[in-house]
XYZ file of C-alpha atoms in Angstrom:
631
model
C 0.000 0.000 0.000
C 2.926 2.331 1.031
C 4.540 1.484 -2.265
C 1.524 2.189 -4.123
C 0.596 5.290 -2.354
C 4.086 6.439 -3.453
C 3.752 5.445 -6.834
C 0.293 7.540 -7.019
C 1.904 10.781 -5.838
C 4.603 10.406 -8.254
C 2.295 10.523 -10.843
C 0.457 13.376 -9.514
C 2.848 15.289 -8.845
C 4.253 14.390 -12.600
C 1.066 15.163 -13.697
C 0.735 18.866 -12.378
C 4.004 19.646 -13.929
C 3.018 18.760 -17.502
C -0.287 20.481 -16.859
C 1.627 24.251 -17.050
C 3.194 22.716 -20.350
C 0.205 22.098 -21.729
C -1.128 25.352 -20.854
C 1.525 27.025 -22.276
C 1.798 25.525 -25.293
C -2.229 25.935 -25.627
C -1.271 29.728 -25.380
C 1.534 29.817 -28.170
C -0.803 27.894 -30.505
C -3.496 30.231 -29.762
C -0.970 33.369 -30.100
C 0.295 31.730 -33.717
C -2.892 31.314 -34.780
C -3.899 34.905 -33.531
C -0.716 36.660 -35.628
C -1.307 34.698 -38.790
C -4.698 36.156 -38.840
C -3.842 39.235 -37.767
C -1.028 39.797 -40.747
C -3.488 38.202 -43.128
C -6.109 40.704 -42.312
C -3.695 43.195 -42.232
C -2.445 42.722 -45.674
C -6.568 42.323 -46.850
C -7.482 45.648 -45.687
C -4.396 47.137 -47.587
C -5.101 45.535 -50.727
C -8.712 46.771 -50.772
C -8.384 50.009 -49.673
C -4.889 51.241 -50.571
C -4.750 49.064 -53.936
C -8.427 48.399 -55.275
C -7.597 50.094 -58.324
C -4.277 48.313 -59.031
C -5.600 45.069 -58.338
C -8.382 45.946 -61.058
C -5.855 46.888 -63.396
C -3.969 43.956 -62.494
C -6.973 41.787 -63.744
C -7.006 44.403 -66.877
C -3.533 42.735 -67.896
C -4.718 38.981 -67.574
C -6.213 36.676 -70.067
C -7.979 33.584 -68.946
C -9.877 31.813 -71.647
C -12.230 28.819 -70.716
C -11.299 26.833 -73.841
C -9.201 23.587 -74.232
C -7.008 25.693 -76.789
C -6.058 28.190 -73.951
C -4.793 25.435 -71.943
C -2.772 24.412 -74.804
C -1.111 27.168 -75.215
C -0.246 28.071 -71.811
C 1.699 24.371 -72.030
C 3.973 25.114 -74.428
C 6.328 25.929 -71.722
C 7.674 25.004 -68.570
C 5.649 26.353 -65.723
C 2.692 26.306 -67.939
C 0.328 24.960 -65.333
C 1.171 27.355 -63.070
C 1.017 30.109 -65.242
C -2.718 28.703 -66.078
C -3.466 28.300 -62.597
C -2.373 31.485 -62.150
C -4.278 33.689 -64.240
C -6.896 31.573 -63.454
C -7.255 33.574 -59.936
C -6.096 37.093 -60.713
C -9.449 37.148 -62.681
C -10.973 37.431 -59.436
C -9.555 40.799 -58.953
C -12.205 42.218 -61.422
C -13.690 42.421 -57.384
C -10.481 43.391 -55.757
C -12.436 42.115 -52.653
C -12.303 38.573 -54.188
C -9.052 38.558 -55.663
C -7.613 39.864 -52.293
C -9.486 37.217 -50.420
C -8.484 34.833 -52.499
C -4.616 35.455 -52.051
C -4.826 35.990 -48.664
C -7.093 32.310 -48.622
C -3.853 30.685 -50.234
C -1.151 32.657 -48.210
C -3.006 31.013 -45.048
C -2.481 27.655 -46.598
C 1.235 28.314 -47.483
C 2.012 29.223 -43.967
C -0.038 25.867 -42.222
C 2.038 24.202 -45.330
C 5.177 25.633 -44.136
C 4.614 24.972 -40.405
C 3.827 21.404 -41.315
C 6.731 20.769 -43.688
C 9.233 22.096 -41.260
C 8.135 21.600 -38.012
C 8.064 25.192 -37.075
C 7.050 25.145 -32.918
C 4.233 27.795 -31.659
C 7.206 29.533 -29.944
C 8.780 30.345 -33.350
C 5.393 30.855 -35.308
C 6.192 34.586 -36.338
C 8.920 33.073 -38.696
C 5.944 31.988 -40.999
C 5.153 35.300 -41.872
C 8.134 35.963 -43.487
C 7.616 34.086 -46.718
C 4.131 35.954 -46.932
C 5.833 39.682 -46.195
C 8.393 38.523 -48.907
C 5.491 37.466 -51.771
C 3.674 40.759 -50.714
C 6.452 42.732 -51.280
C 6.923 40.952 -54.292
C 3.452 41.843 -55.851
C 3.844 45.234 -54.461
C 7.012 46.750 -55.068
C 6.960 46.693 -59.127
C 4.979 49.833 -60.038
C 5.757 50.437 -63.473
C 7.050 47.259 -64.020
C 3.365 46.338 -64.252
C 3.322 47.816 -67.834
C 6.581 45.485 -69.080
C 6.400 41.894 -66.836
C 5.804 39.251 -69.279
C 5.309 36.694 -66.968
C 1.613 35.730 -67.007
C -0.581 35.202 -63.502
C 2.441 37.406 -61.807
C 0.330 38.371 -58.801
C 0.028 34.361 -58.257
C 2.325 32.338 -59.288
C 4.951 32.832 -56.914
C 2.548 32.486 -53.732
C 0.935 29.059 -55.460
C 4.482 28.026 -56.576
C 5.908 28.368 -52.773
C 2.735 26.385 -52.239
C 3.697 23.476 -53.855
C 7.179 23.911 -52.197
C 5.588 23.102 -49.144
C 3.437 20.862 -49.915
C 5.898 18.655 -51.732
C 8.577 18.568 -48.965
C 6.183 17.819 -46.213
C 4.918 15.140 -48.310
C 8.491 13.891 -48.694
C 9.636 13.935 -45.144
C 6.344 11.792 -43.941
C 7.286 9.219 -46.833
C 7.730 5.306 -45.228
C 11.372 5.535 -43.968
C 13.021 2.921 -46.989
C 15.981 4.776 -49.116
C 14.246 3.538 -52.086
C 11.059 5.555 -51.259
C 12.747 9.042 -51.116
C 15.068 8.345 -53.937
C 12.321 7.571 -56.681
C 10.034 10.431 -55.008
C 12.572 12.829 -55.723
C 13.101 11.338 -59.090
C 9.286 11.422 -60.327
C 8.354 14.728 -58.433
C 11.068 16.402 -60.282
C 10.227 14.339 -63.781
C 6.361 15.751 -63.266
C 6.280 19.186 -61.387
C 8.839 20.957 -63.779
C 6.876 20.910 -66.732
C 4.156 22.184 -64.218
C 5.937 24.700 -62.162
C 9.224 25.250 -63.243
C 11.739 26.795 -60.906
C 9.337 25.683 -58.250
C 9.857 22.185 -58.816
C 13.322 22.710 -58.755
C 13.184 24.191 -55.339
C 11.426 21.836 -53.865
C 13.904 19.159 -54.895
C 16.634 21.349 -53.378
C 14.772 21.948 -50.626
C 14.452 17.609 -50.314
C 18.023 17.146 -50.938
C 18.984 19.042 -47.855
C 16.530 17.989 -45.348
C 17.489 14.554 -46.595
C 19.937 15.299 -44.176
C 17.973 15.616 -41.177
C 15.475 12.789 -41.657
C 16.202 9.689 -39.079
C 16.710 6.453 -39.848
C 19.103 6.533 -42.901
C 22.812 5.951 -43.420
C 25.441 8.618 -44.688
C 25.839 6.782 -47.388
C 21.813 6.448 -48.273
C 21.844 10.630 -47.601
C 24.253 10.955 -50.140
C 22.529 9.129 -53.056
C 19.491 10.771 -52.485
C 21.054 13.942 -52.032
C 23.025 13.318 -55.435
C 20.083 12.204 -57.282
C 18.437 15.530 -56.326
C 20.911 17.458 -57.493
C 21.670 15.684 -61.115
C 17.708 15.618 -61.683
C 17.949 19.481 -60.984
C 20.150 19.681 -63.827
C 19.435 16.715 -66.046
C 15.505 17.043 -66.053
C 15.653 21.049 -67.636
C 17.616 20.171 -70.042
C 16.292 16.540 -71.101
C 12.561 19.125 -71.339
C 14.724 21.739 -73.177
C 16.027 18.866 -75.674
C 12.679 16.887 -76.260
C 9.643 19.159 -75.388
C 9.961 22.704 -74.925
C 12.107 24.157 -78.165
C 10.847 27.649 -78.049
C 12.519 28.566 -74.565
C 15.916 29.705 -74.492
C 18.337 27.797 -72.670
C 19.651 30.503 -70.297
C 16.256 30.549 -68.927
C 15.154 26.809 -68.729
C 15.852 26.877 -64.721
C 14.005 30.168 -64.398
C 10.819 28.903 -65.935
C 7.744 30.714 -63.995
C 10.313 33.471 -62.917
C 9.997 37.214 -63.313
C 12.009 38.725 -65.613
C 12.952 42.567 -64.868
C 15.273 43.022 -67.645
C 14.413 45.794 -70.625
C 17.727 47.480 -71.795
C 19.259 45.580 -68.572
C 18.279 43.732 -65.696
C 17.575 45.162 -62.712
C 18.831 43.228 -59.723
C 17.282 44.853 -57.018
C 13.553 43.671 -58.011
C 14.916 39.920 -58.131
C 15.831 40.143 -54.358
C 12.176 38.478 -52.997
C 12.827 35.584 -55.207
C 16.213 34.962 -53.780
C 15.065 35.635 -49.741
C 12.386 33.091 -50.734
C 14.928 30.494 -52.089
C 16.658 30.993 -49.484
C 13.823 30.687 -46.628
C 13.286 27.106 -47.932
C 17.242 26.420 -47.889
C 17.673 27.512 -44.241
C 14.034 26.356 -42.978
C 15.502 23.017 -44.084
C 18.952 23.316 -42.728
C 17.209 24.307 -39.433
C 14.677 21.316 -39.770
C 14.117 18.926 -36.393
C 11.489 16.202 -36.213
C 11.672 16.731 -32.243
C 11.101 20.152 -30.862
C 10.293 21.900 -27.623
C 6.812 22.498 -27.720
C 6.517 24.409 -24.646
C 8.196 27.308 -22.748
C 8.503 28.547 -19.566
C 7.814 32.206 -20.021
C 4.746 32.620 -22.122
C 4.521 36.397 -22.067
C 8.339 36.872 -22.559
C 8.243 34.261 -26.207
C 4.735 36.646 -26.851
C 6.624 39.931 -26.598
C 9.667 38.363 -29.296
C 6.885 37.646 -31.416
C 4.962 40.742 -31.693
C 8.172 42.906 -31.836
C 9.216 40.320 -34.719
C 6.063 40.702 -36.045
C 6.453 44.524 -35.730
C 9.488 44.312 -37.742
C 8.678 42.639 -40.816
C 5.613 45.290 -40.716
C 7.848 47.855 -40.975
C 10.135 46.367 -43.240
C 6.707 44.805 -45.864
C 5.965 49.020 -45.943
C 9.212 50.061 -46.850
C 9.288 48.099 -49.293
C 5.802 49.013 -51.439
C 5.366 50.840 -53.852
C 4.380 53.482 -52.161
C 4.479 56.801 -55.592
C 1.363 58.812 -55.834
C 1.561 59.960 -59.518
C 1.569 56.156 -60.209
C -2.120 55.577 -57.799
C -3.400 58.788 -58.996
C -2.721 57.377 -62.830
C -4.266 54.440 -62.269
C -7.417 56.131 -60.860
C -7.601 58.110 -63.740
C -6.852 55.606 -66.200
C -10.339 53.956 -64.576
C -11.964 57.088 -64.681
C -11.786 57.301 -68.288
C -12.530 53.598 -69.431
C -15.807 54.472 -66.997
C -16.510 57.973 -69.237
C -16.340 59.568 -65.506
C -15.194 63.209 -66.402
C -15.925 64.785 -63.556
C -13.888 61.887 -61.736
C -10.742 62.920 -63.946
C -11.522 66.831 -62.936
C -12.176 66.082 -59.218
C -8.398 64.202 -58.886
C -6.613 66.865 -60.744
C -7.722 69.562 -58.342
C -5.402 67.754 -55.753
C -2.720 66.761 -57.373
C 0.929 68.550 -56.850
C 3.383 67.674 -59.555
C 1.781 65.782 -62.526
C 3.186 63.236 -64.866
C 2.096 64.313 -68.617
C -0.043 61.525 -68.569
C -1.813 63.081 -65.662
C -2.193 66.082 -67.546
C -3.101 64.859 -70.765
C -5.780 63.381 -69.162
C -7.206 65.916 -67.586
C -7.303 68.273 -71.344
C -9.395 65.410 -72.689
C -11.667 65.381 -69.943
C -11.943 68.929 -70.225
C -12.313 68.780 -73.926
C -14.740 66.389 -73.131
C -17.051 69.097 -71.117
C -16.634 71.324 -73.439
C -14.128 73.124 -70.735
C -10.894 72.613 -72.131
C -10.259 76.746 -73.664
C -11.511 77.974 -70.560
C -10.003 75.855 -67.983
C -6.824 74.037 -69.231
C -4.577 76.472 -67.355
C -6.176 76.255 -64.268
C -4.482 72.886 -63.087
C -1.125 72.359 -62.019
C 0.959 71.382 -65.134
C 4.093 68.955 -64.332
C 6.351 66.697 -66.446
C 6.798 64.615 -63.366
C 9.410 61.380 -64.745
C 7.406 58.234 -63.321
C 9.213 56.827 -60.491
C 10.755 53.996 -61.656
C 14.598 53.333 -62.765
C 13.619 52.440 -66.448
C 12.314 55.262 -68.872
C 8.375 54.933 -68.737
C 6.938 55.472 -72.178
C 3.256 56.879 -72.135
C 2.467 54.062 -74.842
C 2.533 51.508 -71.929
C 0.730 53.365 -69.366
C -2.314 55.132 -71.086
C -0.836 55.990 -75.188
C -3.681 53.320 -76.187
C -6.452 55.556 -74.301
C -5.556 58.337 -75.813
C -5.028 57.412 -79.352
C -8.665 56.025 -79.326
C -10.311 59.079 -77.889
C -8.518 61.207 -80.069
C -9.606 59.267 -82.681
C -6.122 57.740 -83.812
C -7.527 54.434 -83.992
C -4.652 52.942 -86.240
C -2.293 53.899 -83.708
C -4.246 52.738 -80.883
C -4.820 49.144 -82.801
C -1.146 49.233 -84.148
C 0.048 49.538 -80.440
C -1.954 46.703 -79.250
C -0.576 44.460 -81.835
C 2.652 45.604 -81.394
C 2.678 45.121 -77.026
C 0.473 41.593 -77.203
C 2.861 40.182 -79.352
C 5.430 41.634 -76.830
C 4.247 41.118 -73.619
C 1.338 38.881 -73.973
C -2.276 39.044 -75.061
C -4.505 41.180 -72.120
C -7.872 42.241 -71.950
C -7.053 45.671 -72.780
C -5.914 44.562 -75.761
C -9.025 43.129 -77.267
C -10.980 45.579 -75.540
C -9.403 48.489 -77.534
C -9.312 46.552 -80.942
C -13.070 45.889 -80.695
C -13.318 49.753 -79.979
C -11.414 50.352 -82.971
C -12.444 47.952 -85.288
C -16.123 49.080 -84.456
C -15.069 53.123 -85.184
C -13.310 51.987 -87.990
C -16.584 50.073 -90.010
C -14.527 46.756 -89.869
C -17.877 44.494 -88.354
C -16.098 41.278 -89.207
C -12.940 42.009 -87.415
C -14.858 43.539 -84.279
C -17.318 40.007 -84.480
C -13.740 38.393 -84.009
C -12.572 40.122 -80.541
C -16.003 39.936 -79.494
C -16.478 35.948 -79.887
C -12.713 35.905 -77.710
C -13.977 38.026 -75.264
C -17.246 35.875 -74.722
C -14.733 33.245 -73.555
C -14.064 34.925 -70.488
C -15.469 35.099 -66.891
C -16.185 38.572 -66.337
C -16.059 40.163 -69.601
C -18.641 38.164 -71.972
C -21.626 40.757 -71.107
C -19.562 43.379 -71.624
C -18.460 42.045 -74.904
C -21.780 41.237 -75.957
C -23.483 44.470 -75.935
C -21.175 45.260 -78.745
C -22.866 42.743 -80.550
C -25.700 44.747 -82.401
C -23.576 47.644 -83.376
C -21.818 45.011 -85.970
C -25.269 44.777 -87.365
C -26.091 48.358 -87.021
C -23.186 50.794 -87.207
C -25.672 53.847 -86.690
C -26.080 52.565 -82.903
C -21.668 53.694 -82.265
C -23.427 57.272 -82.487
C -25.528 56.649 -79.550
C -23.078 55.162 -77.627
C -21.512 57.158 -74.368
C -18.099 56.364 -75.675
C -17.846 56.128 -78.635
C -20.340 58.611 -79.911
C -18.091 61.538 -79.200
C -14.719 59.947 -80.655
C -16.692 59.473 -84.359
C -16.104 63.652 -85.106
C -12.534 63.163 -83.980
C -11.758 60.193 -86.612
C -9.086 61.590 -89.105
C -9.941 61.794 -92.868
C -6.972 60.589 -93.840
C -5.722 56.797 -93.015
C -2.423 57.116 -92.067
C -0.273 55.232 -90.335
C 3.682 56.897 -89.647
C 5.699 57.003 -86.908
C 5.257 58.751 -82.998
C 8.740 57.503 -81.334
C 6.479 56.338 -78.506
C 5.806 60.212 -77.840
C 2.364 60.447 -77.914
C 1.477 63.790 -76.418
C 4.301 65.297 -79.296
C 2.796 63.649 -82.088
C -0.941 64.520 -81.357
C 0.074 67.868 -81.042
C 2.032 67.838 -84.223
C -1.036 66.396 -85.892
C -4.095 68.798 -84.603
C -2.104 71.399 -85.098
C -1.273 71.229 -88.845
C -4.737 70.098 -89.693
C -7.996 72.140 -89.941
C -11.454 71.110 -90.200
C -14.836 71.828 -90.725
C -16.247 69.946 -88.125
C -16.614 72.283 -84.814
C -15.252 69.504 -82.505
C -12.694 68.823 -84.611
C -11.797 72.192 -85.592
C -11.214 73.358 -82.093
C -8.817 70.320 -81.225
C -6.676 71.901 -83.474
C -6.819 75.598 -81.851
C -5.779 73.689 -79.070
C -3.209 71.893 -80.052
C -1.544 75.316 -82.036
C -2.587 76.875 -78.378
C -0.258 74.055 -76.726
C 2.451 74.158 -79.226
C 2.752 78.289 -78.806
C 3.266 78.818 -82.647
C 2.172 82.071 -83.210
C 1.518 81.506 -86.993
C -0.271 78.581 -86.526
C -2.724 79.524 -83.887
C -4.211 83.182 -86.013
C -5.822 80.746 -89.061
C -6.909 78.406 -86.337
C -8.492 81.460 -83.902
C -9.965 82.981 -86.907
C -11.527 79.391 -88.121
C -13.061 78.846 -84.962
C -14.605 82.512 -84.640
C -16.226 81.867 -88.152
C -18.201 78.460 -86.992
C -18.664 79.596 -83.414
C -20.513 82.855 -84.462
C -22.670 84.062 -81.791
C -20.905 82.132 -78.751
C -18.994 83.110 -76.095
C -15.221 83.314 -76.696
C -13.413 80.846 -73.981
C -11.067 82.653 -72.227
C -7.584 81.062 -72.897
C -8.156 81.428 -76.913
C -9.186 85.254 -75.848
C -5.841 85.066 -73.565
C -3.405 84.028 -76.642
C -4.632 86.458 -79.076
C -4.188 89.396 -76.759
C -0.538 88.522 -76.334
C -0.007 87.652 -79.765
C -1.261 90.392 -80.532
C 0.601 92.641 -78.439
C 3.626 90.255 -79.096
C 4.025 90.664 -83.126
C 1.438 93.739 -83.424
C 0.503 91.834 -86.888
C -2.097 91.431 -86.453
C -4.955 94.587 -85.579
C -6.940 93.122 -82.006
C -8.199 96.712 -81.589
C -11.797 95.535 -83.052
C -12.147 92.511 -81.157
C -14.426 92.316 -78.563
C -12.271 91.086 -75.348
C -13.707 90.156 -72.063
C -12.658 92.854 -69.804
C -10.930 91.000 -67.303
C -8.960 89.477 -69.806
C -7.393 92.832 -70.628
C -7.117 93.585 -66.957
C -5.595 90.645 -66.296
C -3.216 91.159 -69.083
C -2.097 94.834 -67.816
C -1.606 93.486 -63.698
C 0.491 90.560 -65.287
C 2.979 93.370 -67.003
C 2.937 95.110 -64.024
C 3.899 92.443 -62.056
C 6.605 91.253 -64.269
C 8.096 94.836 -64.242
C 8.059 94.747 -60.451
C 9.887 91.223 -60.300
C 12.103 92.962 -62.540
C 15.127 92.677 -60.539
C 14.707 88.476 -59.865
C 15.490 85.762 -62.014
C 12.840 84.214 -64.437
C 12.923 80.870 -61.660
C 12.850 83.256 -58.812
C 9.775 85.160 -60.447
C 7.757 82.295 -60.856
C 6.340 80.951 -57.739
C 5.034 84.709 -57.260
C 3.660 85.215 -60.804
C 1.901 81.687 -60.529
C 0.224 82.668 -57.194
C -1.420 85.597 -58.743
C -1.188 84.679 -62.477
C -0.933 80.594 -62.567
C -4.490 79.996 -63.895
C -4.112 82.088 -67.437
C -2.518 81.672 -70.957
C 0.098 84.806 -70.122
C 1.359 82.561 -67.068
C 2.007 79.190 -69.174
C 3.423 81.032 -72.403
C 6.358 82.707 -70.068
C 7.242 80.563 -67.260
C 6.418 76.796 -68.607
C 8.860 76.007 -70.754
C 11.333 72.977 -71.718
C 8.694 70.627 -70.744
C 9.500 66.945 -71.262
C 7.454 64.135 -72.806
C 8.120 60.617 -72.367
């Protein structure tokens, strides 16, 4: 009985000393759980507030086709599935809500993925945020780069490649513990997922070769053939696929397959550095790997405190990292204002803005022109020729050249560009979208019955695509259309087709203001464009055009503006007749004054005082804008 007694308190008292352990532990789990979500949620709310309208433009640059051919196609290379798969979900971000939820839905499963393939303990759960931080910066750090990345399903593929990192090394360390079993795994899995994922596949037979290392129950000798078959299928299976399969890719890149390339007139290294951290993740996490761990500490609050300020840190280090430029959000906004017809929209962001790219302001002059606003308010917004922040030149051809064409009613250069970029970087909504536009302007029905019948094939843009359908049948119905009713005036008489040098804003101008017309719309595109250009001799026959067919109407106040000057300028040409708001002349005389009273300063000194009083008028813009760049 003694002995038993004995034996009983023994186990109590073994008992109540687990029970803290197990408490603990229940609190780490519950703490892991509660900063996954938390950094999951976290990155959500960003992406739909802060990035709704990327995300949508995102979805602008996809093409996912529900046809067998599609598939087809996106097989003709390594990493095809993926790719597939891929643009397969960015769809979704048509609803930025969606799309986001959906990433976030697969982040969660990389990181329970990566906990389970590793053995990560509740203690060290903050580490599986890290791979997420890394694919968010990833997505979110390119900017411009959105315009030029080739790679199909970007926003994706890495976060469902990693996936299948994961999932395939977890899979491989739980395989029956026989030599034979991990050496053909490793064989086949590399033989089958790098035609399907590419690099990915790769990694994840790197990543087996090295836990090989840490797995019980094998010799050094059974570690090393395992390890060496890993590492010759790495670099036998590429090339075997480069050989026999896949002839169009180029042999520098068969290991990069389903890999970002940021290269245009070089590469730029800097962009490539999430890639390598997550390479490198799965190399250490693997080096690191224990089937046994501590489960359990002794100091709950203190291993709570490490991982909030941990998870503090890669906070701070995911926002340093985005893209963070204004100009490039405030583009995007009013790239979406303008496929929506939303004037106003374009007009209400360009009160706010500070230093405008020339996209920004081109923008807001066809909005304007739009309204009917343009010779009366043009001046009135800041003008910029803000560079886009990014260390590449940024041609306005990628970023809105194809908006602009159509609504100025270039629609061979708008088509031509399309042609020219899908063949480049890859077919995209946009692209169809804006040769059915065309096409339809341009009386080709056929051609326009062609983009529609692709676009049916998609998930989100069939409607849209189908109530373009009767206007093949009835061309009079383009006129009634909110769109493109107004571009139809605008179409050019003559069908050319020359040469812009990708500057857009220099060749419009070039071409409104050499050209007259009849039409009123027309006709006063090309006052404006001689008003931009400040020639002198161009803008009198294009003043004294529009007077003609305006008879009657008000005079807007920046034509007004530029014949006063001019006038007073070259004294050619007798103003004494014309009928000239009066504020127009008084606002001529205080600007003359005030010049003559800044007489002493510098013409970069002047300015900031001339623009307070001055910056909303013709005089203003023909003195102190100048050297202006277009890219």
């Amino acid at each position: 009985m003694m002995k038993n007694d004995k034996k009983n308190k023994k186990s109590l008292k073994e008992q109540k000393k687990r029970e803290p352990k197990t408490i603990k532990d229940s609190s780490l789990r519950l703490l892991s759980v509660l900063l996954s979500i938390f950094a999951l949620l976290a990155l959500w709310f960003v992406m739909i507030t802060y990035e709704k309208t990327l995300l949508f433009r995102v979805q602008e640059f996809n093409l996912f086709l529900y046809t067998p051919l599609f598939f087809k196609q996106c097989m003709v290379a390594s990493g095809g599935f993926l790719a597939w798969l891929s643009m397969y979900f960015t769809q979704y971000f048509y609803h930025p809500w969606i799309g986001a939820t959906l990433l976030c839905l697969w982040w969660a499963l990389l990181m329970w993925l990566t906990k389970k393939a590793f053995n990560i303990p509740n203690k060290w759960a903050v580490v599986l945020v890290i791979p997420i931080a890394l694919l968010a910066i990833a997505d979110f750090q390119i900017g411009y780069w959105l315009f030029y990345l080739k790679l199909r399903g970007y926003y994706f593929i890495a976060t469902i490649g990693m996936t299948v990192v994961m999932a395939l090394i977890w899979t491989y360390r739980n395989l029956p513990t026989k030599t034979l079993f991990y050496t053909l795994f490793i064989i086949i899995s590399t033989i089958v997922t790098y035609p399907l994922f590419g690099f990915y596949g790769l990694l994840a037979t790197l990543g087996m070769a090295i836990i090989t290392w840490k797995l019980e129950g094998m010799t050094i000798g059974q570690r090393s053939i395992a390890t060496v078959v890993a590492l010759l299928a790495i670099i036998a299976v590429p090339l075997v696929y480069y050989r026999y399969v896949y002839h169009e890719t180029n042999i520098a890149n068969i290991y990069w397959t389903a890999l970002p390339l940021f290269r245009i007139d070089k590469d730029y290294y800097a962009y490539y550095i999430p890639f390598y951290l997550l390479s490198a993740f799965v190399v250490i996490a693997a080096l690191l790997y224990k089937k046994q761990r501590q489960t359990s500490v002794k100091r709950v609050i203190l291993w709570a405190v490490i991982q909030v300020l941990a998870l503090a840190a890669i906070v701070l280090a995911t926002y340093h990292f985005w893209y963070k430029d204004k100009n490039f959000h405030t583009e995007l906004e009013i790239n979406r204002c303008v496929e929506n017809v939303d004037w106003d929209g374009v007009l209400d962001i360009a009160r706010d803005w500070e230093d405008p790219t020339r996209m920004m302001w081109m923008m807001k002059n066809l909005a304007l022109f739009r309204e009917g606003r343009q010779g009366d308010e043009m001046y009135r917004y800041k003008n910029g020729d803000k560079r886009c922040e990014a260390p590449f030149m940024v041609r306005l051809t990628q970023t809105g050249g194809k908006l602009l064409y159509l609504h100025y009613g270039q629609t061979n250069f708008c088509y031509r560009w399309c042609l020219e970029d899908g063949v480049e970087y890859g077919w995209r909504i946009e692209y169809y979208k804006f040769m059915l536009k065309c096409s339809l302007l341009n009386n080709e029905m056929v051609v326009a019955q062609k983009y529609i019948d692709i676009l049916k094939k998609t998930k989100y843009y069939a409607k849209w695509a189908e109530q373009y359908e009767p206007y093949t049948k009835n061309a009079e119905l383009i006129k009634k259309d909110k769109e493109l009713g107004p571009i139809l005036p605008m179409l050019s008489q003559k069908d050319l087709l020359t040469s812009d040098n990708t500057l857009i804003e220099i060749y419009l101008l070039n071409t409104f203001s050499n050209d007259d017309s009849d039409n009123p719309i027309y006709q006063e595109q090309t006052l404006l464009a001689a008003l931009q250009v400040k020639d002198i001799g161009m803008f009198w026959p294009r003043f004294f055009h529009y007077a003609t067919i305006h008879q009657g109407k008000p005079m807007p106040k920046h034509y007004q503006e530029a014949a006063y000057l001019y006038g007073h300028l070259e004294n050619k040409i007798d103003i004494s007749q014309m009928p000239f708001d009066k504020d127009v002349v008084d606002t001529y005389n205080d600007f003359m004054a005030a010049a003559q009273s800044y007489s002493g300063m510098t013409e970069e000194q002047m300015k900031p005082y001339m623009y307070d009083r001055f910056g909303g008028t013709f005089y203003f813009e023909y003195f102190f804008t100048r050297n202006q760049k277009s890219y």
